[in-house]
């Protein structure tokens, strides 16, 4: 049985994927920074690398694996360089196939700055000589409740743009199915979306109906969006990512619906109303 190396297993998406692979009885190696934090799963072993920037550590952790599930790294000013280092390590370690969590509309000229990072990573993967599958996930459905502040306001420069938000559970189901049979998905690029197109005003209506707390959407200008986020004290690249994600939504960049979840995972994707009912904790901050 081919060994699958899984990154991000201590996180929300990678952890979901690792559990699904274990449920399928697949052998996996969890590449982590801290072994103590690695999930305990049947058929899983752990290997340590300090991070994607740790070339030698990544080579050692990946050697002997056939397939790599590469979860995109945390936002940072050096994110693309870290991705490239991890990809070069995978090549040196003899990885044959990389399944990478990219983003919908990844392109050098994308409005959303992080989509540009994904485009650069995809380009480096194509040039690596390894086989690839790109999962271009749209905005996470799980994040929608958190778009709303505690006082019930969703604010951003998104206009009436719509997105078919996708849950991390559905993304994990797709990823696990691909990793179970990577050859069948060699060279594929999948736009992973939900099947319900929502504007932020419509999302606010659903939140209001399901939580009983009034939620409204405020359409900001670009200048207002940067000003309203200044108090967080985040780095400039992070604030730019926040603002441009709303701008991309407003530009229609995320107004894409596909059948990837249904076709590959074998079930309908989760919708916002279902998520709120299944996970009341996701809107606990709105209870006052």
PDB file of C-alpha atoms in Angstrom:
ATOM      1  CA  UNK A   1       0.000   0.000   0.000  1.00  0.00           C
ATOM      2  CA  UNK A   2       1.437   3.377  -1.020  1.00  0.00           C
ATOM      3  CA  UNK A   3       2.276   5.732   1.832  1.00  0.00           C
ATOM      4  CA  UNK A   4       0.581   9.133   1.847  1.00  0.00           C
ATOM      5  CA  UNK A   5       2.336  12.072   3.514  1.00  0.00           C
ATOM      6  CA  UNK A   6      -0.140  14.529   5.011  1.00  0.00           C
ATOM      7  CA  UNK A   7       0.722  18.068   6.062  1.00  0.00           C
ATOM      8  CA  UNK A   8      -1.478  20.246   8.241  1.00  0.00           C
ATOM      9  CA  UNK A   9      -2.897  17.345  10.269  1.00  0.00           C
ATOM     10  CA  UNK A  10      -2.961  19.479  13.425  1.00  0.00           C
ATOM     11  CA  UNK A  11      -5.141  22.018  11.617  1.00  0.00           C
ATOM     12  CA  UNK A  12      -8.819  22.178  10.701  1.00  0.00           C
ATOM     13  CA  UNK A  13      -8.556  20.906   7.124  1.00  0.00           C
ATOM     14  CA  UNK A  14      -5.537  18.596   7.299  1.00  0.00           C
ATOM     15  CA  UNK A  15      -6.892  16.995  10.460  1.00  0.00           C
ATOM     16  CA  UNK A  16     -10.177  16.236   8.744  1.00  0.00           C
ATOM     17  CA  UNK A  17      -8.362  14.692   5.789  1.00  0.00           C
ATOM     18  CA  UNK A  18      -6.104  12.584   8.018  1.00  0.00           C
ATOM     19  CA  UNK A  19      -9.120  11.171   9.867  1.00  0.00           C
ATOM     20  CA  UNK A  20     -10.859  10.295   6.612  1.00  0.00           C
ATOM     21  CA  UNK A  21      -7.758   8.521   5.297  1.00  0.00           C
ATOM     22  CA  UNK A  22      -7.549   6.534   8.536  1.00  0.00           C
ATOM     23  CA  UNK A  23     -11.212   5.592   8.181  1.00  0.00           C
ATOM     24  CA  UNK A  24     -10.386   4.253   4.710  1.00  0.00           C
ATOM     25  CA  UNK A  25      -7.602   2.108   6.164  1.00  0.00           C
ATOM     26  CA  UNK A  26      -4.863   3.968   4.279  1.00  0.00           C
ATOM     27  CA  UNK A  27      -1.286   4.261   5.520  1.00  0.00           C
ATOM     28  CA  UNK A  28      -0.185   7.823   6.157  1.00  0.00           C
ATOM     29  CA  UNK A  29       2.671   9.828   7.605  1.00  0.00           C
ATOM     30  CA  UNK A  30       1.681  13.008   9.394  1.00  0.00           C
ATOM     31  CA  UNK A  31       4.255  15.744   8.833  1.00  0.00           C
ATOM     32  CA  UNK A  32       4.108  17.952  11.913  1.00  0.00           C
ATOM     33  CA  UNK A  33       6.155  20.474  13.849  1.00  0.00           C
ATOM     34  CA  UNK A  34       5.397  18.810  17.182  1.00  0.00           C
ATOM     35  CA  UNK A  35       4.804  15.045  17.482  1.00  0.00           C
ATOM     36  CA  UNK A  36       2.833  15.583  20.687  1.00  0.00           C
ATOM     37  CA  UNK A  37       0.185  17.465  18.701  1.00  0.00           C
ATOM     38  CA  UNK A  38      -0.181  14.859  15.954  1.00  0.00           C
ATOM     39  CA  UNK A  39      -3.575  13.112  15.979  1.00  0.00           C
ATOM     40  CA  UNK A  40      -3.519   9.479  17.048  1.00  0.00           C
ATOM     41  CA  UNK A  41      -4.952   7.563  14.106  1.00  0.00           C
ATOM     42  CA  UNK A  42      -4.928   3.961  12.973  1.00  0.00           C
ATOM     43  CA  UNK A  43      -2.324   3.421  10.274  1.00  0.00           C
ATOM     44  CA  UNK A  44      -0.641   6.792  10.862  1.00  0.00           C
ATOM     45  CA  UNK A  45       2.910   7.574  11.872  1.00  0.00           C
ATOM     46  CA  UNK A  46       4.357  11.009  12.581  1.00  0.00           C
ATOM     47  CA  UNK A  47       7.473  12.735  11.268  1.00  0.00           C
ATOM     48  CA  UNK A  48       8.812  16.118  12.310  1.00  0.00           C
ATOM     49  CA  UNK A  49       9.798  19.085  10.152  1.00  0.00           C
ATOM     50  CA  UNK A  50      10.169  22.587  11.536  1.00  0.00           C
ATOM     51  CA  UNK A  51       7.964  23.928   8.765  1.00  0.00           C
ATOM     52  CA  UNK A  52       7.858  24.272   5.006  1.00  0.00           C
ATOM     53  CA  UNK A  53      10.980  26.433   5.180  1.00  0.00           C
ATOM     54  CA  UNK A  54      12.919  23.495   6.680  1.00  0.00           C
ATOM     55  CA  UNK A  55      14.206  21.851   3.502  1.00  0.00           C
ATOM     56  CA  UNK A  56      16.283  19.130   5.170  1.00  0.00           C
ATOM     57  CA  UNK A  57      13.545  18.338   7.660  1.00  0.00           C
ATOM     58  CA  UNK A  58      10.930  18.114   4.938  1.00  0.00           C
ATOM     59  CA  UNK A  59      13.106  15.805   2.824  1.00  0.00           C
ATOM     60  CA  UNK A  60      13.593  13.462   5.770  1.00  0.00           C
ATOM     61  CA  UNK A  61       9.906  13.552   6.681  1.00  0.00           C
ATOM     62  CA  UNK A  62       8.738  12.849   3.135  1.00  0.00           C
ATOM     63  CA  UNK A  63      11.231  10.225   2.060  1.00  0.00           C
ATOM     64  CA  UNK A  64       9.529   6.909   1.350  1.00  0.00           C
ATOM     65  CA  UNK A  65       6.081   8.386   0.728  1.00  0.00           C
ATOM     66  CA  UNK A  66       4.511   8.126  -2.715  1.00  0.00           C
ATOM     67  CA  UNK A  67       1.897  10.880  -2.474  1.00  0.00           C
ATOM     68  CA  UNK A  68       1.903  14.211  -0.651  1.00  0.00           C
ATOM     69  CA  UNK A  69      -1.142  16.137   0.530  1.00  0.00           C
ATOM     70  CA  UNK A  70       0.244  19.668   0.635  1.00  0.00           C
ATOM     71  CA  UNK A  71      -1.967  22.028   2.601  1.00  0.00           C
ATOM     72  CA  UNK A  72      -1.190  25.632   1.754  1.00  0.00           C
ATOM     73  CA  UNK A  73       0.828  27.282   4.516  1.00  0.00           C
ATOM     74  CA  UNK A  74      -0.328  29.917   6.921  1.00  0.00           C
ATOM     75  CA  UNK A  75      -0.432  33.476   5.633  1.00  0.00           C
ATOM     76  CA  UNK A  76       2.948  35.147   5.851  1.00  0.00           C
ATOM     77  CA  UNK A  77       5.146  37.517   3.898  1.00  0.00           C
ATOM     78  CA  UNK A  78       7.285  34.522   2.813  1.00  0.00           C
ATOM     79  CA  UNK A  79       4.466  32.093   2.078  1.00  0.00           C
ATOM     80  CA  UNK A  80       5.315  31.459  -1.582  1.00  0.00           C
ATOM     81  CA  UNK A  81       8.996  30.917  -0.799  1.00  0.00           C
ATOM     82  CA  UNK A  82       8.024  28.414   1.905  1.00  0.00           C
ATOM     83  CA  UNK A  83       5.789  26.569  -0.554  1.00  0.00           C
ATOM     84  CA  UNK A  84       8.628  26.410  -3.075  1.00  0.00           C
ATOM     85  CA  UNK A  85      11.000  25.020  -0.452  1.00  0.00           C
ATOM     86  CA  UNK A  86       8.488  22.316   0.489  1.00  0.00           C
ATOM     87  CA  UNK A  87       7.964  21.418  -3.176  1.00  0.00           C
ATOM     88  CA  UNK A  88      11.702  21.189  -3.807  1.00  0.00           C
ATOM     89  CA  UNK A  89      12.010  18.952  -0.733  1.00  0.00           C
ATOM     90  CA  UNK A  90       9.217  16.722  -2.037  1.00  0.00           C
ATOM     91  CA  UNK A  91      11.011  16.378  -5.359  1.00  0.00           C
ATOM     92  CA  UNK A  92      14.275  15.469  -3.632  1.00  0.00           C
ATOM     93  CA  UNK A  93      12.479  12.985  -1.371  1.00  0.00           C
ATOM     94  CA  UNK A  94      11.075  11.132  -4.372  1.00  0.00           C
ATOM     95  CA  UNK A  95       7.407  12.051  -4.004  1.00  0.00           C
ATOM     96  CA  UNK A  96       5.548  11.022  -7.136  1.00  0.00           C
ATOM     97  CA  UNK A  97       2.250  12.908  -6.811  1.00  0.00           C
ATOM     98  CA  UNK A  98       1.268  16.101  -4.966  1.00  0.00           C
ATOM     99  CA  UNK A  99      -2.321  17.022  -4.147  1.00  0.00           C
ATOM    100  CA  UNK A 100      -2.269  20.735  -3.337  1.00  0.00           C
ATOM    101  CA  UNK A 101      -4.957  22.873  -1.696  1.00  0.00           C
ATOM    102  CA  UNK A 102      -5.098  25.865  -3.991  1.00  0.00           C
ATOM    103  CA  UNK A 103      -7.776  28.544  -4.363  1.00  0.00           C
ATOM    104  CA  UNK A 104     -10.550  29.268  -6.827  1.00  0.00           C
ATOM    105  CA  UNK A 105      -9.407  31.553  -9.633  1.00  0.00           C
ATOM    106  CA  UNK A 106      -5.698  31.214  -8.855  1.00  0.00           C
ATOM    107  CA  UNK A 107      -3.934  33.535 -11.298  1.00  0.00           C
ATOM    108  CA  UNK A 108      -1.053  35.986 -11.394  1.00  0.00           C
ATOM    109  CA  UNK A 109      -3.471  38.886 -11.855  1.00  0.00           C
ATOM    110  CA  UNK A 110      -6.175  37.752  -9.399  1.00  0.00           C
ATOM    111  CA  UNK A 111      -7.881  40.448  -7.351  1.00  0.00           C
ATOM    112  CA  UNK A 112      -7.487  38.378  -4.191  1.00  0.00           C
ATOM    113  CA  UNK A 113      -3.822  38.573  -3.228  1.00  0.00           C
ATOM    114  CA  UNK A 114      -3.682  35.056  -1.793  1.00  0.00           C
ATOM    115  CA  UNK A 115      -4.973  33.632  -5.087  1.00  0.00           C
ATOM    116  CA  UNK A 116      -1.812  35.054  -6.654  1.00  0.00           C
ATOM    117  CA  UNK A 117       0.250  33.121  -4.092  1.00  0.00           C
ATOM    118  CA  UNK A 118      -1.551  29.934  -5.089  1.00  0.00           C
ATOM    119  CA  UNK A 119      -0.902  30.621  -8.771  1.00  0.00           C
ATOM    120  CA  UNK A 120       2.829  30.936  -8.088  1.00  0.00           C
ATOM    121  CA  UNK A 121       2.767  27.698  -6.090  1.00  0.00           C
ATOM    122  CA  UNK A 122       0.906  25.855  -8.839  1.00  0.00           C
ATOM    123  CA  UNK A 123       3.466  27.077 -11.359  1.00  0.00           C
ATOM    124  CA  UNK A 124       6.336  25.748  -9.244  1.00  0.00           C
ATOM    125  CA  UNK A 125       4.580  22.414  -8.856  1.00  0.00           C
ATOM    126  CA  UNK A 126       4.039  22.083 -12.613  1.00  0.00           C
ATOM    127  CA  UNK A 127       7.730  22.744 -13.179  1.00  0.00           C
ATOM    128  CA  UNK A 128       8.772  20.191 -10.557  1.00  0.00           C
ATOM    129  CA  UNK A 129       8.145  17.136 -12.721  1.00  0.00           C
ATOM    130  CA  UNK A 130       5.930  15.525 -10.088  1.00  0.00           C
ATOM    131  CA  UNK A 131       2.368  14.560 -10.930  1.00  0.00           C
ATOM    132  CA  UNK A 132      -0.152  17.020  -9.546  1.00  0.00           C
ATOM    133  CA  UNK A 133      -3.784  17.509  -8.622  1.00  0.00           C
ATOM    134  CA  UNK A 134      -4.971  20.986  -7.653  1.00  0.00           C
ATOM    135  CA  UNK A 135      -7.978  21.428  -5.378  1.00  0.00           C
ATOM    136  CA  UNK A 136      -9.004  25.025  -5.952  1.00  0.00           C
ATOM    137  CA  UNK A 137     -11.274  25.556  -2.995  1.00  0.00           C
ATOM    138  CA  UNK A 138     -13.561  28.556  -2.855  1.00  0.00           C
ATOM    139  CA  UNK A 139     -14.164  30.572   0.342  1.00  0.00           C
ATOM    140  CA  UNK A 140     -14.977  28.372   3.320  1.00  0.00           C
ATOM    141  CA  UNK A 141     -18.588  28.129   4.416  1.00  0.00           C
ATOM    142  CA  UNK A 142     -17.312  27.649   7.978  1.00  0.00           C
ATOM    143  CA  UNK A 143     -15.992  31.223   7.981  1.00  0.00           C
ATOM    144  CA  UNK A 144     -19.287  32.895   7.013  1.00  0.00           C
ATOM    145  CA  UNK A 145     -20.698  33.096  10.580  1.00  0.00           C
ATOM    146  CA  UNK A 146     -17.437  34.733  11.658  1.00  0.00           C
ATOM    147  CA  UNK A 147     -17.737  37.410   8.987  1.00  0.00           C
ATOM    148  CA  UNK A 148     -20.304  38.894  11.365  1.00  0.00           C
ATOM    149  CA  UNK A 149     -19.026  40.901  14.310  1.00  0.00           C
ATOM    150  CA  UNK A 150     -20.425  40.332  17.787  1.00  0.00           C
ATOM    151  CA  UNK A 151     -22.828  43.221  17.192  1.00  0.00           C
ATOM    152  CA  UNK A 152     -24.234  41.537  14.073  1.00  0.00           C
ATOM    153  CA  UNK A 153     -22.519  43.406  11.248  1.00  0.00           C
ATOM    154  CA  UNK A 154     -20.831  41.937   8.173  1.00  0.00           C
ATOM    155  CA  UNK A 155     -18.783  44.713   6.588  1.00  0.00           C
ATOM    156  CA  UNK A 156     -16.653  44.708   3.471  1.00  0.00           C
ATOM    157  CA  UNK A 157     -16.365  45.968  -0.106  1.00  0.00           C
ATOM    158  CA  UNK A 158     -18.209  43.024  -1.692  1.00  0.00           C
ATOM    159  CA  UNK A 159     -21.283  44.732  -3.124  1.00  0.00           C
ATOM    160  CA  UNK A 160     -23.859  42.201  -4.251  1.00  0.00           C
ATOM    161  CA  UNK A 161     -21.271  39.639  -5.390  1.00  0.00           C
ATOM    162  CA  UNK A 162     -22.052  36.004  -4.726  1.00  0.00           C
ATOM    163  CA  UNK A 163     -20.067  32.908  -3.828  1.00  0.00           C
ATOM    164  CA  UNK A 164     -20.901  29.218  -3.522  1.00  0.00           C
ATOM    165  CA  UNK A 165     -19.142  28.818  -0.168  1.00  0.00           C
ATOM    166  CA  UNK A 166     -17.861  25.300   0.553  1.00  0.00           C
ATOM    167  CA  UNK A 167     -17.495  23.597   3.930  1.00  0.00           C
ATOM    168  CA  UNK A 168     -14.168  22.231   5.105  1.00  0.00           C
ATOM    169  CA  UNK A 169     -15.877  18.872   5.647  1.00  0.00           C
ATOM    170  CA  UNK A 170     -16.797  18.749   1.965  1.00  0.00           C
ATOM    171  CA  UNK A 171     -13.289  19.800   0.913  1.00  0.00           C
ATOM    172  CA  UNK A 172     -11.863  17.055   3.131  1.00  0.00           C
ATOM    173  CA  UNK A 173     -14.193  14.471   1.590  1.00  0.00           C
ATOM    174  CA  UNK A 174     -13.013  15.453  -1.890  1.00  0.00           C
ATOM    175  CA  UNK A 175      -9.344  15.451  -0.858  1.00  0.00           C
ATOM    176  CA  UNK A 176      -9.601  12.009   0.777  1.00  0.00           C
ATOM    177  CA  UNK A 177     -11.238  10.543  -2.312  1.00  0.00           C
ATOM    178  CA  UNK A 178      -8.490  11.976  -4.524  1.00  0.00           C
ATOM    179  CA  UNK A 179      -5.706  10.769  -2.228  1.00  0.00           C
ATOM    180  CA  UNK A 180      -7.207   7.283  -2.131  1.00  0.00           C
ATOM    181  CA  UNK A 181      -6.734   7.003  -5.907  1.00  0.00           C
ATOM    182  CA  UNK A 182      -4.422   9.817  -7.068  1.00  0.00           C
ATOM    183  CA  UNK A 183      -3.703   8.241 -10.443  1.00  0.00           C
ATOM    184  CA  UNK A 184      -7.344   8.713 -11.425  1.00  0.00           C
ATOM    185  CA  UNK A 185      -6.954  12.455 -10.798  1.00  0.00           C
ATOM    186  CA  UNK A 186      -3.504  12.970 -12.325  1.00  0.00           C
ATOM    187  CA  UNK A 187      -3.223  16.426 -13.881  1.00  0.00           C
ATOM    188  CA  UNK A 188      -6.699  17.514 -12.775  1.00  0.00           C
ATOM    189  CA  UNK A 189      -7.626  20.932 -11.455  1.00  0.00           C
ATOM    190  CA  UNK A 190     -10.884  20.923  -9.497  1.00  0.00           C
ATOM    191  CA  UNK A 191     -12.865  23.994  -8.516  1.00  0.00           C
ATOM    192  CA  UNK A 192     -14.320  22.829  -5.196  1.00  0.00           C
ATOM    193  CA  UNK A 193     -17.494  24.783  -4.388  1.00  0.00           C
ATOM    194  CA  UNK A 194     -20.849  24.503  -2.732  1.00  0.00           C
ATOM    195  CA  UNK A 195     -24.073  24.551  -4.720  1.00  0.00           C
ATOM    196  CA  UNK A 196     -25.756  27.582  -3.126  1.00  0.00           C
ATOM    197  CA  UNK A 197     -24.852  31.054  -4.427  1.00  0.00           C
ATOM    198  CA  UNK A 198     -25.056  33.656  -1.665  1.00  0.00           C
ATOM    199  CA  UNK A 199     -24.281  37.344  -1.438  1.00  0.00           C
ATOM    200  CA  UNK A 200     -23.198  38.622   1.951  1.00  0.00           C
ATOM    201  CA  UNK A 201     -26.567  40.337   2.349  1.00  0.00           C
ATOM    202  CA  UNK A 202     -28.268  36.993   1.719  1.00  0.00           C
ATOM    203  CA  UNK A 203     -25.883  35.263   4.126  1.00  0.00           C
ATOM    204  CA  UNK A 204     -26.824  37.864   6.739  1.00  0.00           C
ATOM    205  CA  UNK A 205     -30.500  37.032   6.206  1.00  0.00           C
ATOM    206  CA  UNK A 206     -29.828  33.327   6.778  1.00  0.00           C
ATOM    207  CA  UNK A 207     -27.823  34.108   9.901  1.00  0.00           C
ATOM    208  CA  UNK A 208     -30.662  36.278  11.197  1.00  0.00           C
ATOM    209  CA  UNK A 209     -33.272  33.594  10.575  1.00  0.00           C
ATOM    210  CA  UNK A 210     -31.268  30.749  12.084  1.00  0.00           C
ATOM    211  CA  UNK A 211     -29.697  32.478  15.077  1.00  0.00           C
ATOM    212  CA  UNK A 212     -32.512  34.831  16.031  1.00  0.00           C
ATOM    213  CA  UNK A 213     -29.956  37.644  16.219  1.00  0.00           C
ATOM    214  CA  UNK A 214     -30.298  40.494  13.674  1.00  0.00           C
ATOM    215  CA  UNK A 215     -27.359  40.427  11.259  1.00  0.00           C
ATOM    216  CA  UNK A 216     -26.910  42.932   8.454  1.00  0.00           C
ATOM    217  CA  UNK A 217     -24.418  43.547   5.681  1.00  0.00           C
ATOM    218  CA  UNK A 218     -22.692  46.910   5.283  1.00  0.00           C
ATOM    219  CA  UNK A 219     -21.066  47.531   1.911  1.00  0.00           C
ATOM    220  CA  UNK A 220     -17.813  49.410   2.531  1.00  0.00           C
ATOM    221  CA  UNK A 221     -15.608  51.349   0.147  1.00  0.00           C
ATOM    222  CA  UNK A 222     -11.992  50.220  -0.147  1.00  0.00           C
ATOM    223  CA  UNK A 223     -10.891  53.115   2.052  1.00  0.00           C
ATOM    224  CA  UNK A 224     -13.516  52.294   4.683  1.00  0.00           C
ATOM    225  CA  UNK A 225     -12.512  48.639   4.637  1.00  0.00           C
ATOM    226  CA  UNK A 226      -8.860  49.375   5.362  1.00  0.00           C
ATOM    227  CA  UNK A 227      -9.781  51.904   8.043  1.00  0.00           C
ATOM    228  CA  UNK A 228     -12.231  49.579   9.806  1.00  0.00           C
ATOM    229  CA  UNK A 229      -9.572  46.871  10.073  1.00  0.00           C
ATOM    230  CA  UNK A 230      -6.720  49.091  11.227  1.00  0.00           C
ATOM    231  CA  UNK A 231      -7.446  48.515  14.922  1.00  0.00           C
ATOM    232  CA  UNK A 232      -6.586  44.815  14.655  1.00  0.00           C
ATOM    233  CA  UNK A 233      -2.910  45.693  14.373  1.00  0.00           C
ATOM    234  CA  UNK A 234      -2.366  43.031  11.685  1.00  0.00           C
ATOM    235  CA  UNK A 235       0.476  43.188   9.193  1.00  0.00           C
ATOM    236  CA  UNK A 236      -0.155  44.982   5.911  1.00  0.00           C
ATOM    237  CA  UNK A 237      -0.155  41.799   3.795  1.00  0.00           C
ATOM    238  CA  UNK A 238      -2.801  40.261   6.051  1.00  0.00           C
ATOM    239  CA  UNK A 239      -5.106  43.271   5.922  1.00  0.00           C
ATOM    240  CA  UNK A 240      -4.669  43.420   2.147  1.00  0.00           C
ATOM    241  CA  UNK A 241      -5.694  39.762   1.971  1.00  0.00           C
ATOM    242  CA  UNK A 242      -8.841  40.450   3.986  1.00  0.00           C
ATOM    243  CA  UNK A 243      -9.876  43.452   1.918  1.00  0.00           C
ATOM    244  CA  UNK A 244      -9.076  41.962  -1.481  1.00  0.00           C
ATOM    245  CA  UNK A 245     -11.036  38.806  -0.652  1.00  0.00           C
ATOM    246  CA  UNK A 246     -14.163  40.961  -0.321  1.00  0.00           C
ATOM    247  CA  UNK A 247     -13.266  42.877  -3.466  1.00  0.00           C
ATOM    248  CA  UNK A 248     -12.861  39.633  -5.405  1.00  0.00           C
ATOM    249  CA  UNK A 249     -16.245  38.510  -4.118  1.00  0.00           C
ATOM    250  CA  UNK A 250     -17.744  41.775  -5.312  1.00  0.00           C
ATOM    251  CA  UNK A 251     -16.074  41.415  -8.706  1.00  0.00           C
ATOM    252  CA  UNK A 252     -17.764  38.040  -9.252  1.00  0.00           C
ATOM    253  CA  UNK A 253     -14.526  36.058  -9.033  1.00  0.00           C
ATOM    254  CA  UNK A 254     -16.130  33.528  -6.657  1.00  0.00           C
ATOM    255  CA  UNK A 255     -19.491  33.279  -8.423  1.00  0.00           C
ATOM    256  CA  UNK A 256     -18.753  29.729  -9.548  1.00  0.00           C
ATOM    257  CA  UNK A 257     -20.776  26.575  -8.908  1.00  0.00           C
ATOM    258  CA  UNK A 258     -19.444  23.109  -9.741  1.00  0.00           C
ATOM    259  CA  UNK A 259     -20.515  19.528  -9.113  1.00  0.00           C
ATOM    260  CA  UNK A 260     -17.088  18.467  -7.817  1.00  0.00           C
ATOM    261  CA  UNK A 261     -18.270  17.632  -4.286  1.00  0.00           C
ATOM    262  CA  UNK A 262     -21.160  15.577  -5.585  1.00  0.00           C
ATOM    263  CA  UNK A 263     -19.119  13.902  -8.316  1.00  0.00           C
ATOM    264  CA  UNK A 264     -15.995  13.047  -6.310  1.00  0.00           C
ATOM    265  CA  UNK A 265     -17.181  12.877  -2.698  1.00  0.00           C
ATOM    266  CA  UNK A 266     -20.502  11.299  -3.664  1.00  0.00           C
ATOM    267  CA  UNK A 267     -22.872  13.572  -1.763  1.00  0.00           C
ATOM    268  CA  UNK A 268     -24.430  17.020  -1.942  1.00  0.00           C
ATOM    269  CA  UNK A 269     -22.404  19.856  -0.412  1.00  0.00           C
ATOM    270  CA  UNK A 270     -23.407  21.430   2.871  1.00  0.00           C
ATOM    271  CA  UNK A 271     -25.338  24.711   2.823  1.00  0.00           C
ATOM    272  CA  UNK A 272     -25.141  27.608   5.259  1.00  0.00           C
ATOM    273  CA  UNK A 273     -28.436  26.902   6.981  1.00  0.00           C
ATOM    274  CA  UNK A 274     -27.431  23.266   7.528  1.00  0.00           C
ATOM    275  CA  UNK A 275     -24.053  24.293   8.937  1.00  0.00           C
ATOM    276  CA  UNK A 276     -25.621  26.700  11.434  1.00  0.00           C
ATOM    277  CA  UNK A 277     -28.041  24.037  12.631  1.00  0.00           C
ATOM    278  CA  UNK A 278     -25.387  21.341  12.881  1.00  0.00           C
ATOM    279  CA  UNK A 279     -22.812  23.566  14.609  1.00  0.00           C
ATOM    280  CA  UNK A 280     -24.384  26.145  16.943  1.00  0.00           C
ATOM    281  CA  UNK A 281     -20.907  26.879  18.230  1.00  0.00           C
ATOM    282  CA  UNK A 282     -20.118  28.571  14.912  1.00  0.00           C
ATOM    283  CA  UNK A 283     -22.401  31.486  15.830  1.00  0.00           C
ATOM    284  CA  UNK A 284     -21.928  31.536  19.592  1.00  0.00           C
ATOM    285  CA  UNK A 285     -20.335  35.000  19.327  1.00  0.00           C
ATOM    286  CA  UNK A 286     -23.676  36.364  18.095  1.00  0.00           C
ATOM    287  CA  UNK A 287     -25.570  35.373  21.225  1.00  0.00           C
ATOM    288  CA  UNK A 288     -24.483  38.445  23.129  1.00  0.00           C
TER     289      UNK A 288
END
